[in-house]
Coordinates of C-alpha atoms in Angstrom, one line a residue:
X1 CA 81.9 54.9 89.3
X2 CA 82.8 57.3 92.1
X3 CA 80.1 58.0 94.6
X4 CA 80.2 61.6 96.0
X5 CA 78.7 63.5 98.8
X6 CA 75.7 65.8 98.0
X7 CA 77.0 68.9 96.2
X8 CA 80.3 67.4 95.2
X9 CA 81.4 66.9 91.6
X10 CA 84.1 64.2 91.4
X11 CA 85.6 65.5 88.2
X12 CA 85.9 69.0 89.6
X13 CA 87.5 67.7 92.8
X14 CA 89.9 65.6 90.7
X15 CA 91.0 68.6 88.7
X16 CA 91.3 70.8 91.8
X17 CA 93.8 68.2 93.1
X18 CA 95.8 68.5 89.9
X19 CA 94.8 64.9 88.9
X20 CA 97.1 63.5 91.5
X21 CA 94.8 60.9 93.0
X22 CA 93.6 57.6 91.5
X23 CA 89.9 56.7 91.3
X24 CA 89.9 54.7 94.5
X25 CA 91.9 57.4 96.3
X26 CA 89.5 60.0 95.0
X27 CA 86.5 58.1 96.4
X28 CA 88.1 58.0 99.8
X29 CA 89.0 61.7 99.6
X30 CA 85.4 62.6 98.7
X31 CA 84.1 60.7 101.7
X32 CA 86.1 62.8 104.1
X33 CA 84.9 66.1 102.6
X34 CA 82.1 68.1 104.2
X35 CA 80.0 70.5 102.1
X36 CA 79.0 73.6 103.9
X37 CA 77.3 76.8 102.9
X38 CA 78.2 79.8 105.1
X39 CA 75.7 82.7 105.3
X40 CA 76.4 85.7 103.0
X41 CA 78.8 88.1 104.7
X42 CA 79.8 85.6 107.4
X43 CA 83.4 85.4 108.7
X44 CA 83.6 81.6 108.7
X45 CA 87.3 81.2 109.2
X46 CA 89.8 83.5 110.9
X47 CA 93.5 83.4 111.9
X48 CA 94.4 85.4 115.0
X49 CA 98.0 86.5 115.2
X50 CA 97.7 88.1 118.6
X51 CA 98.9 84.8 119.9
X52 CA 102.5 84.0 118.9
X53 CA 101.4 80.6 117.9
X54 CA 98.2 81.8 116.2
X55 CA 94.6 80.8 116.9
X56 CA 92.4 79.3 114.2
X57 CA 88.7 79.9 114.6
X58 CA 86.3 77.8 112.5
X59 CA 82.8 79.1 113.3
X60 CA 80.2 76.3 113.7
X61 CA 76.9 77.1 112.1
X62 CA 73.8 75.2 110.9
X63 CA 73.9 75.7 107.1
X64 CA 71.1 75.4 104.5
X65 CA 72.3 71.9 103.5
X66 CA 71.4 70.7 107.0
X67 CA 75.0 69.9 107.7
X68 CA 76.7 71.2 110.8
X69 CA 80.4 72.1 110.6
X70 CA 82.1 70.1 113.3
X71 CA 85.0 72.5 113.8
X72 CA 85.3 74.8 116.8
X73 CA 88.0 77.1 118.3
X74 CA 91.4 75.6 117.6
X75 CA 90.2 73.8 114.4
X76 CA 92.3 73.8 111.3
X77 CA 91.9 72.5 107.8
X78 CA 91.6 73.5 104.2
X79 CA 88.7 74.6 102.0
X80 CA 87.8 74.1 98.4
X81 CA 85.5 76.6 96.7
X82 CA 82.7 74.8 94.9
X83 CA 80.5 77.7 94.0
X84 CA 80.4 81.4 94.6
X85 CA 83.3 83.5 95.9
X86 CA 85.4 83.8 99.1
X87 CA 86.6 87.2 100.2
X88 CA 90.2 87.1 101.3
X89 CA 90.6 89.7 104.2
X90 CA 93.8 90.8 106.0
X91 CA 94.2 91.5 109.7
X92 CA 93.0 95.1 109.3
X93 CA 89.8 93.9 107.7
X94 CA 90.9 95.1 104.2
X95 CA 89.6 93.2 101.2
X96 CA 92.5 91.6 99.4
X97 CA 90.7 89.8 96.6
X98 CA 87.5 87.9 95.9
X99 CA 88.5 84.3 95.0
X100 CA 86.4 82.0 92.9
X101 CA 88.5 78.9 92.8
X102 CA 91.2 77.1 94.6
X103 CA 92.1 75.7 98.1
X104 CA 92.3 78.1 101.1
X105 CA 93.3 77.8 104.7
X106 CA 96.7 76.3 104.1
X107 CA 98.2 78.5 106.8
X108 CA 96.6 76.3 109.5
X109 CA 98.5 73.3 108.2
X110 CA 101.9 74.9 107.5
X111 CA 102.5 77.0 110.6
X112 CA 106.3 77.0 110.1
X113 CA 105.9 78.8 106.7
X114 CA 105.5 82.2 108.4
X115 CA 102.8 83.2 106.0
X116 CA 100.8 86.3 106.7
X117 CA 97.5 85.8 108.5
X118 CA 94.2 86.3 106.8
X119 CA 90.4 85.7 107.3
X120 CA 87.8 84.2 105.0
X121 CA 84.3 85.8 104.6
X122 CA 81.5 84.3 102.6
X123 CA 79.9 86.0 99.6
X124 CA 76.4 85.4 98.2
X125 CA 75.8 81.7 97.1
X126 CA 79.1 80.4 98.5
X127 CA 79.5 76.6 98.8
X128 CA 82.7 75.1 100.0
X129 CA 84.1 71.7 100.8
X130 CA 86.0 71.4 104.1
X131 CA 88.8 68.8 104.9
X132 CA 89.9 68.8 108.5
X133 CA 93.6 69.0 109.4
X134 CA 94.0 65.4 110.6
X135 CA 92.7 64.0 107.3
X136 CA 94.7 66.5 105.2
X137 CA 98.0 65.6 106.9
X138 CA 97.2 61.9 106.4
X139 CA 96.8 62.5 102.7
X140 CA 100.0 64.5 102.6
X141 CA 102.0 61.6 104.1
X142 CA 100.6 59.2 101.6
X143 CA 100.9 61.6 98.6
X144 CA 103.8 64.1 98.9
X145 CA 102.9 65.6 95.5
X146 CA 99.6 66.6 96.9
X147 CA 101.2 68.4 99.8
X148 CA 103.5 70.3 97.4
X149 CA 100.5 71.3 95.3
X150 CA 98.4 72.5 98.2
X151 CA 101.5 74.3 99.7
X152 CA 102.2 76.1 96.4
X153 CA 98.6 77.5 96.4
X154 CA 99.0 78.7 100.0
X155 CA 102.3 80.4 99.0
X156 CA 100.5 82.2 96.2
X157 CA 97.9 83.6 98.6
X158 CA 100.7 84.9 100.8
X159 CA 102.4 86.4 97.7
X160 CA 99.0 88.0 96.8
X161 CA 98.9 89.6 100.3
X162 CA 102.5 90.8 99.9
X163 CA 101.6 92.5 96.7
X164 CA 98.6 94.2 98.4
X165 CA 100.9 95.6 101.1
X166 CA 103.3 97.0 98.5
X167 CA 100.6 98.5 96.4
X168 CA 98.8 100.1 99.4
X169 CA 95.0 100.1 99.2
X170 CA 94.9 99.1 95.6
X171 CA 93.1 95.9 94.5
X172 CA 95.3 93.0 93.5
X173 CA 92.5 90.9 92.1
X174 CA 93.9 91.3 88.6
X175 CA 97.0 89.4 89.7
X176 CA 95.1 86.1 90.2
X177 CA 95.4 84.8 86.6
X178 CA 99.0 86.0 86.5
X179 CA 100.0 84.3 89.7
X180 CA 98.6 81.0 88.4
X181 CA 101.0 81.2 85.3
X182 CA 104.1 82.0 87.3
X183 CA 106.9 79.5 87.8
X184 CA 109.0 79.4 91.0
X185 CA 112.8 79.7 91.0
X186 CA 114.7 78.9 94.2
X187 CA 118.0 80.9 93.9
X188 CA 121.1 80.6 96.0
X189 CA 123.6 83.5 96.6
X190 CA 125.6 84.2 93.5
X191 CA 125.1 85.4 89.9
X192 CA 121.6 85.0 88.4
X193 CA 121.7 82.3 85.7
X194 CA 121.8 83.7 82.2
X195 CA 118.9 81.7 80.8
X196 CA 116.7 83.0 83.7
X197 CA 117.7 86.6 83.0
X198 CA 117.0 86.3 79.3
X199 CA 113.8 84.2 79.1
X200 CA 111.5 86.3 81.2
X201 CA 108.3 88.3 80.6
X202 CA 107.6 89.2 84.2
X203 CA 109.4 89.0 87.6
X204 CA 107.8 89.0 91.1
X205 CA 110.2 88.8 94.0
X206 CA 108.7 86.8 96.9
X207 CA 111.6 86.8 99.4
X208 CA 115.3 87.4 99.4
X209 CA 117.3 90.1 97.7
X210 CA 118.4 90.7 94.1
X211 CA 120.8 93.6 93.2
X212 CA 121.8 94.7 89.7
X213 CA 125.3 95.7 88.8
X214 CA 124.1 99.3 88.3
X215 CA 123.0 99.5 91.9
X216 CA 119.3 98.8 91.3
X217 CA 117.5 96.6 93.9
X218 CA 114.2 94.6 93.5
X219 CA 111.5 95.3 96.1
X220 CA 109.7 92.2 97.4
X221 CA 106.0 92.0 96.3
X222 CA 106.5 94.3 93.3
X223 CA 105.7 93.3 89.7
X224 CA 108.6 94.0 87.3
X225 CA 107.8 94.0 83.6
X226 CA 110.6 93.3 81.2
X227 CA 110.4 96.9 79.9
X228 CA 111.5 98.4 83.2
X229 CA 114.3 95.9 83.9
X230 CA 117.9 96.6 82.7
X231 CA 118.8 94.7 79.6
X232 CA 122.6 94.7 80.2
X233 CA 124.7 93.8 83.2
X234 CA 124.3 91.0 85.8
X235 CA 122.0 90.4 88.7
X236 CA 123.6 89.4 92.0
X237 CA 121.7 87.2 94.5
X238 CA 122.9 88.4 98.0
X239 CA 120.8 85.9 100.1
X240 CA 118.6 82.8 99.4
X241 CA 115.9 84.1 97.2
X242 CA 112.5 82.9 95.9
X243 CA 111.6 84.5 92.6
X244 CA 108.4 84.0 90.6
X245 CA 109.0 84.2 86.8
X246 CA 106.7 84.3 83.8
X247 CA 108.8 82.9 81.1
X248 CA 108.3 83.9 77.4
X249 CA 108.1 80.3 76.3
X250 CA 105.5 79.2 78.9
X251 CA 101.9 78.4 77.8
X252 CA 100.6 80.6 80.6
X253 CA 102.4 83.7 79.3
X254 CA 100.3 83.6 76.1
X255 CA 97.1 83.8 78.1
X256 CA 98.0 86.6 80.5
X257 CA 100.4 88.6 78.4
X258 CA 97.8 91.2 77.3
X259 CA 97.0 91.9 81.0
X260 CA 100.6 92.4 82.2
X261 CA 101.2 96.0 81.3
X262 CA 97.9 97.2 82.7
X263 CA 98.3 95.2 85.9
X264 CA 101.9 96.2 86.4
X265 CA 101.1 99.9 85.9
X266 CA 98.2 99.7 88.4
X267 CA 100.4 98.2 91.0
X268 CA 103.6 100.2 90.5
X269 CA 102.6 103.5 92.1
X270 CA 105.8 103.4 94.2
X271 CA 109.3 103.6 92.7
X272 CA 109.7 100.2 90.9
X273 CA 113.5 100.0 91.5
X274 CA 115.5 101.3 94.4
X275 CA 119.0 102.7 93.9
X276 CA 121.5 101.6 96.5
X277 CA 123.6 104.5 97.7
X278 CA 127.3 104.2 96.8
X279 CA 128.3 106.0 100.0
X280 CA 130.6 104.2 102.4
X281 CA 128.6 102.6 105.1
X282 CA 129.5 103.3 108.7
X283 CA 129.7 100.1 110.6
X284 CA 126.8 99.7 112.9
X285 CA 127.1 98.6 116.5
X286 CA 126.0 95.0 116.9
X287 CA 122.7 94.9 118.8
X288 CA 123.7 91.5 120.2
X289 CA 126.5 92.9 122.3
X290 CA 125.6 93.1 126.0
X291 CA 124.8 96.4 127.7
X292 CA 126.5 97.1 131.0
X293 CA 124.6 99.7 133.1
X294 CA 126.7 102.5 134.6
X295 CA 127.1 102.8 138.4
X296 CA 124.5 105.6 138.5
X297 CA 121.9 103.3 136.8
X298 CA 122.7 100.5 139.2
X299 CA 122.2 102.7 142.2
X300 CA 118.9 103.9 140.7
X301 CA 117.8 100.3 140.2
X302 CA 118.7 99.5 143.9
X303 CA 116.8 102.6 145.1
X304 CA 113.7 101.8 142.9
X305 CA 113.6 98.2 144.1
X306 CA 113.9 99.3 147.7
X307 CA 111.4 102.1 147.7
X308 CA 109.1 100.5 145.1
X309 CA 109.2 103.8 143.3
X310 CA 109.6 103.0 139.6
X311 CA 109.5 105.3 136.6
X312 CA 106.1 106.4 135.4
X313 CA 104.9 108.5 132.4
X314 CA 101.3 109.2 131.6
X315 CA 100.1 108.4 128.1
X316 CA 99.0 111.3 125.9
X317 CA 96.0 109.4 124.5
X318 CA 94.7 105.9 124.8
X319 CA 96.5 104.9 121.6
X320 CA 99.9 105.8 123.1
X321 CA 99.9 103.2 125.9
X322 CA 102.4 100.9 124.1
X323 CA 105.1 103.5 123.3
X324 CA 104.6 105.1 126.8
X325 CA 105.5 101.7 128.3
X326 CA 108.6 101.6 126.1
X327 CA 109.5 105.1 127.4
X328 CA 109.1 104.0 131.0
X329 CA 111.4 101.0 130.5
X330 CA 114.0 103.1 128.7
X331 CA 113.9 105.5 131.7
X332 CA 114.5 102.5 134.0
X333 CA 117.6 101.7 132.1
X334 CA 118.8 105.3 132.2
X335 CA 117.6 106.8 128.8
X336 CA 115.1 109.5 128.2
X337 CA 113.1 109.1 125.0
X338 CA 110.0 111.0 124.1
X339 CA 106.7 109.5 123.2
X340 CA 106.6 111.5 120.0
X341 CA 110.0 110.1 119.1
X342 CA 108.8 106.5 119.3
X343 CA 105.2 107.0 118.0
X344 CA 106.2 107.2 114.4
X345 CA 108.6 104.3 114.6
X346 CA 105.9 102.1 116.2
X347 CA 103.4 103.1 113.5
X348 CA 100.7 104.1 116.1
X349 CA 97.2 104.5 114.7
X350 CA 93.8 105.1 116.3
X351 CA 93.8 101.6 117.7
X352 CA 97.3 102.0 119.2
X353 CA 100.5 100.1 118.4
X354 CA 100.6 96.5 117.4
X355 CA 103.0 94.0 118.9
X356 CA 105.0 94.1 115.7
X357 CA 105.2 97.9 115.8
X358 CA 106.4 97.9 119.5
X359 CA 109.1 95.4 118.6
X360 CA 110.2 97.6 115.7
X361 CA 110.3 100.7 118.0
X362 CA 112.1 98.8 120.8
X363 CA 114.8 97.5 118.4
X364 CA 115.3 100.9 116.9
X365 CA 116.5 102.3 120.2
X366 CA 118.7 99.3 121.0
X367 CA 116.6 96.7 122.8
X368 CA 116.6 93.0 122.0
X369 CA 113.0 91.9 122.1
X370 CA 111.6 88.5 122.8
X371 CA 107.8 88.1 122.5
X372 CA 106.6 85.3 124.8
X373 CA 103.4 83.5 125.8
X374 CA 103.9 82.6 129.5
X375 CA 102.3 82.1 132.9
X376 CA 103.0 84.1 136.0
X377 CA 105.4 81.5 137.4
X378 CA 107.5 81.7 134.2
X379 CA 107.3 85.5 134.2
X380 CA 108.7 85.6 137.8
X381 CA 111.9 84.0 136.6
X382 CA 112.5 86.5 133.7
X383 CA 114.5 89.7 133.8
X384 CA 112.1 92.6 134.4
X385 CA 110.8 95.2 133.5
X386 CA 108.8 93.9 130.6
X387 CA 105.7 95.0 128.6
X388 CA 102.6 93.0 129.3
X389 CA 99.5 92.8 127.1
X390 CA 96.6 93.9 129.4
X391 CA 92.9 93.2 129.1
X392 CA 93.0 92.5 125.4
X393 CA 93.5 96.2 124.3
X394 CA 96.1 97.8 126.5
X395 CA 99.8 97.6 127.6
X396 CA 101.3 97.9 131.0
X397 CA 104.9 97.7 132.4
X398 CA 105.6 94.8 134.8
X399 CA 108.4 95.9 137.2
X400 CA 108.4 93.3 139.9
X401 CA 106.8 90.0 140.6
X402 CA 106.9 88.7 144.2
X403 CA 105.3 85.8 146.0
X404 CA 102.3 87.9 147.0
X405 CA 102.1 90.8 144.6
X406 CA 102.9 92.3 141.2
X407 CA 104.1 95.9 140.8
X408 CA 103.0 97.4 137.5
X409 CA 102.8 100.9 135.9
X410 CA 99.7 101.5 133.9
X411 CA 100.2 104.5 131.6
X412 CA 96.5 105.3 131.8
X413 CA 96.2 105.2 135.7
X414 CA 99.6 105.1 137.4
X415 CA 101.7 102.8 139.5
X416 CA 99.7 99.9 140.9
X417 CA 100.4 97.1 143.3
X418 CA 98.2 94.1 142.5
X419 CA 97.8 90.7 144.1
X420 CA 98.8 87.8 141.9
X421 CA 95.1 86.9 141.3
X422 CA 94.3 90.5 140.2
X423 CA 97.2 90.5 137.8
X424 CA 96.4 87.2 136.3
X425 CA 92.8 88.3 135.8
X426 CA 93.9 91.3 133.7
X427 CA 96.9 89.8 131.9
X428 CA 96.3 88.0 128.6
X429 CA 99.5 85.9 128.9
X430 CA 101.6 87.7 126.3
X431 CA 104.7 89.5 127.3
X432 CA 107.5 91.5 125.5
X433 CA 110.9 90.9 127.2
X434 CA 113.3 93.8 126.6
X435 CA 117.0 93.5 127.1
X436 CA 119.2 96.5 126.4
X437 CA 122.2 96.0 124.1
X438 CA 125.3 98.1 123.3
X439 CA 123.3 100.0 120.7
X440 CA 120.9 101.2 123.5
X441 CA 123.8 103.0 125.2
X442 CA 124.7 104.9 122.0
X443 CA 121.2 105.8 121.0
X444 CA 120.8 109.6 121.4
X445 CA 118.2 110.8 123.9
X446 CA 115.3 113.2 123.2
X447 CA 116.4 116.8 124.0
X448 CA 113.8 118.9 125.7
X449 CA 114.4 122.5 126.7
X450 CA 112.3 125.4 127.8
X451 CA 114.5 127.8 125.9
X452 CA 112.5 127.1 122.7
X453 CA 109.7 129.2 124.2
X454 CA 112.0 132.2 124.4
X455 CA 111.1 133.1 120.8
X456 CA 107.5 133.2 121.7
X457 CA 108.1 135.5 124.6
X458 CA 110.6 137.8 122.7
X459 CA 107.9 140.2 121.3
X460 CA 106.6 140.7 124.9
X461 CA 109.8 141.1 126.7
X462 CA 109.1 144.8 127.5
X463 CA 105.7 144.1 128.9
X464 CA 107.1 141.2 130.9
X465 CA 109.8 143.4 132.4
X466 CA 107.1 145.9 133.4
X467 CA 105.1 143.1 135.0
X468 CA 108.2 141.9 136.8
X469 CA 109.0 145.4 138.0
X470 CA 105.5 145.9 139.2
X471 CA 105.6 142.6 141.0
X472 CA 108.9 143.6 142.6
X473 CA 107.5 146.9 143.8
X474 CA 104.6 145.1 145.4
X475 CA 106.9 142.7 147.2
X476 CA 109.1 145.7 148.4
X477 CA 106.0 147.6 149.6
X478 CA 104.8 144.4 151.4
X479 CA 108.1 144.5 153.4
X480 CA 107.0 147.7 155.0
X481 CA 104.2 146.0 156.9
X482 CA 106.5 144.3 159.4
X483 CA 108.4 147.6 159.8
X484 CA 105.3 149.5 160.7
X485 CA 104.2 146.7 163.0
X486 CA 107.5 147.0 164.9
X487 CA 107.1 150.7 165.2
X488 CA 103.6 150.3 166.6
X489 CA 104.8 147.8 169.2
X490 CA 108.0 149.6 170.2
X491 CA 106.9 153.3 170.2
X492 CA 103.1 153.6 170.1
X493 CA 102.2 150.9 172.5
X494 CA 105.1 151.4 174.9
X495 CA 105.3 155.2 174.8
X496 CA 101.6 155.8 174.1
X497 CA 102.4 158.4 171.4
X498 CA 99.2 159.4 169.6
X499 CA 101.0 161.5 167.0
X500 CA 103.2 158.5 166.1
X501 CA 100.1 156.4 165.8
X502 CA 98.5 158.8 163.4
X503 CA 101.7 159.1 161.3
X504 CA 102.1 155.3 161.1
X505 CA 98.4 154.9 160.2
X506 CA 98.6 157.4 157.4
X507 CA 101.8 155.8 156.1
X508 CA 100.1 152.3 156.1
X509 CA 97.1 153.8 154.3
X510 CA 99.3 155.4 151.6
X511 CA 101.4 152.3 151.1
X512 CA 98.2 150.1 150.9
X513 CA 96.6 152.4 148.3
X514 CA 99.9 152.4 146.3
X515 CA 100.0 148.6 146.6
X516 CA 96.5 148.2 145.3
X517 CA 97.2 150.5 142.3
X518 CA 100.4 148.6 141.4
X519 CA 98.6 145.3 141.9
X520 CA 95.8 146.4 139.5
X521 CA 98.3 147.5 136.9
X522 CA 100.2 144.3 137.1
X523 CA 97.0 142.2 136.8
X524 CA 96.0 144.2 133.7
X525 CA 99.4 143.7 132.1
X526 CA 99.3 140.0 133.0
X527 CA 95.8 139.5 131.4
X528 CA 96.8 141.5 128.4
X529 CA 100.0 139.6 127.8
X530 CA 98.3 136.2 128.5
X531 CA 95.6 136.9 125.9
X532 CA 98.2 138.0 123.3
X533 CA 100.3 134.9 124.1
X534 CA 97.3 132.6 123.9
X535 CA 96.5 134.0 120.5
X536 CA 100.0 133.6 119.3
X537 CA 100.2 130.0 120.5
X538 CA 96.8 129.0 119.1
X539 CA 97.5 130.6 115.7
X540 CA 100.9 128.9 115.6
X541 CA 99.2 125.6 116.5
X542 CA 96.5 125.9 113.9
X543 CA 99.0 126.9 111.3
X544 CA 101.2 123.9 112.1
X545 CA 98.1 121.6 112.1
X546 CA 97.0 122.7 108.6
X547 CA 100.5 121.9 107.3
X548 CA 100.4 118.3 108.6
X549 CA 99.9 115.4 106.1
X550 CA 96.5 113.7 105.9
X551 CA 97.8 110.5 107.4
X552 CA 98.4 112.3 110.7
X553 CA 94.7 112.9 111.1
X554 CA 93.9 109.4 110.0
X555 CA 95.8 108.0 113.0
X556 CA 94.4 110.3 115.7
X557 CA 91.0 111.1 117.1
X558 CA 89.5 114.6 117.1
X559 CA 89.8 114.8 120.9
X560 CA 93.6 114.1 120.8
X561 CA 94.1 117.1 118.5
X562 CA 91.8 119.5 120.4
X563 CA 93.3 118.6 123.7
X564 CA 96.6 120.2 122.5
X565 CA 94.9 123.6 122.7
X566 CA 94.5 123.0 126.5
X567 CA 98.2 122.2 126.6
X568 CA 98.9 125.6 125.1
X569 CA 97.0 127.2 127.9
X570 CA 99.0 125.4 130.4
X571 CA 102.2 126.6 128.8
X572 CA 100.9 130.2 128.8
X573 CA 99.9 129.9 132.4
X574 CA 103.3 128.7 133.4
X575 CA 105.2 131.4 131.4
X576 CA 103.1 134.4 132.5
X577 CA 102.2 133.3 136.1
X578 CA 104.0 130.4 137.7
X579 CA 107.5 131.3 136.5
X580 CA 107.2 135.0 137.7
X581 CA 105.5 133.9 141.0
X582 CA 108.3 131.4 141.7
X583 CA 111.0 134.0 141.2
X584 CA 109.2 136.6 143.4
X585 CA 108.6 134.1 146.1
X586 CA 112.3 133.3 146.2
X587 CA 113.1 137.1 146.3
X588 CA 110.6 137.6 149.2
X589 CA 112.1 134.7 151.2
X590 CA 115.6 136.1 150.8
X591 CA 114.4 139.6 151.9
X592 CA 112.5 138.3 154.9
X593 CA 115.5 136.2 156.0
X594 CA 117.9 139.2 155.7
X595 CA 115.4 141.4 157.5
X596 CA 115.2 138.9 160.5
X597 CA 118.9 138.6 160.6
X598 CA 119.4 142.4 160.7
X599 CA 116.8 142.8 163.3

């Protein structure tokens, strides 16, 4: 007779452990379990991947059974569903599946597995049994078969999340009975065994790579029914691979066979098989090769460190802070990349770029990235600049760490010199160390030129020439003022000639009236052209905006889009005002200089 804790069914627990424990072992196991009932909708377990090591949060609550969960921040363990359902949620708070049975939380015990993080939320009437990590590991040491069984269930949850990523936002709950019937095959590089290729109803690639002789390649996390797989030819295993197979002869295949076509069709929205291009591949530059800065870059580094004047770029929006930091570091190493160029690679959304997205973007331009959790003393010994995670929701560039201060560039504010205490107060402790490689030197820079606005101005070239001619006449007329002033001083004042004074006064009045007329004409032409140019830019902007895909608007706020209209006005102001004024000021300076020399 096995005595159980309140709410525990010994037979159910025994079956949930695959009948691996004896009666005496089961009694000890039951004594270590703790029955809890989370409140409906409560996030009772969460894995935080913002830390490289991960943080497990087991939320302590007083539950209806009167038992208090003893875990706190940093707790780890596994859970068995006794009644109700648990909602499996990914890092973006998307529902993966509602699970009614099985063990959960294995990721906290097998950190080295590299499984994807998830959270657990309670549904109505949920009752779970909790086993802390210390007790679980003790059982694993005494019963390796139990460890393999619990690990296999955790691997299936990770596979379920992989399928969710591949299928997009589609529910993968229908996969639960199919996953339970799959058998795992660990494959080494080589030819796929013939019996495995023939005796299969369904394939699901977990990790690795499989390529068919026809050039077709399996996608990890994608279901493959036998009807869409080639019947002839051989499969090549190019790297160590883990494949889940539903064999025709297995008992589980009989139960789930009717659901396979429907489930596979629901989850294969993307192309089920990818064709490998037969083109000759150009050998890529190894990113591990070192990068040697040019003398120009070394001189720039010396000047920046001496003057404390490091590169700075202002972010376009609050979501662009991560890629803006990457642009600043690239500029420090002598490369000019645009924020728009890196935004798509980093997969920036409304919340900004994740650490994983920044790593992908940095590696795409030739940086070797090392994410670290460190203190200020360790950071001081690293090669800088680096990207620091700031105040939990922001990124800054750390350029220099001295004994008294830290120099950073905040893409939202500007360059800042902080004391060590101020920096530690804002820094979360996470850092991305970026080292340029040989690939960085060969990555093409972003090309930006003002000549692209020439097509916009082309319809108004006649009006712009008239504006320039009017402005030139105004400048020439303005040069007569010093001439008349010289005549007044040399002849009227000295010789006291009244007739000359009248003639000079009439001349000044005529030139002034003429100048006012030309100035009014130029102002009219400028306003007219500016309005036409404004209309052209805004119409082009709206037309371009309507042609953008919907995912563009999903990753940006309304303010980010409307602010671009103000940018169009700045462009118009420069083209119709600042550019002409600059040219005329240079012309006036040359004329005055020549006039003084001649005089």
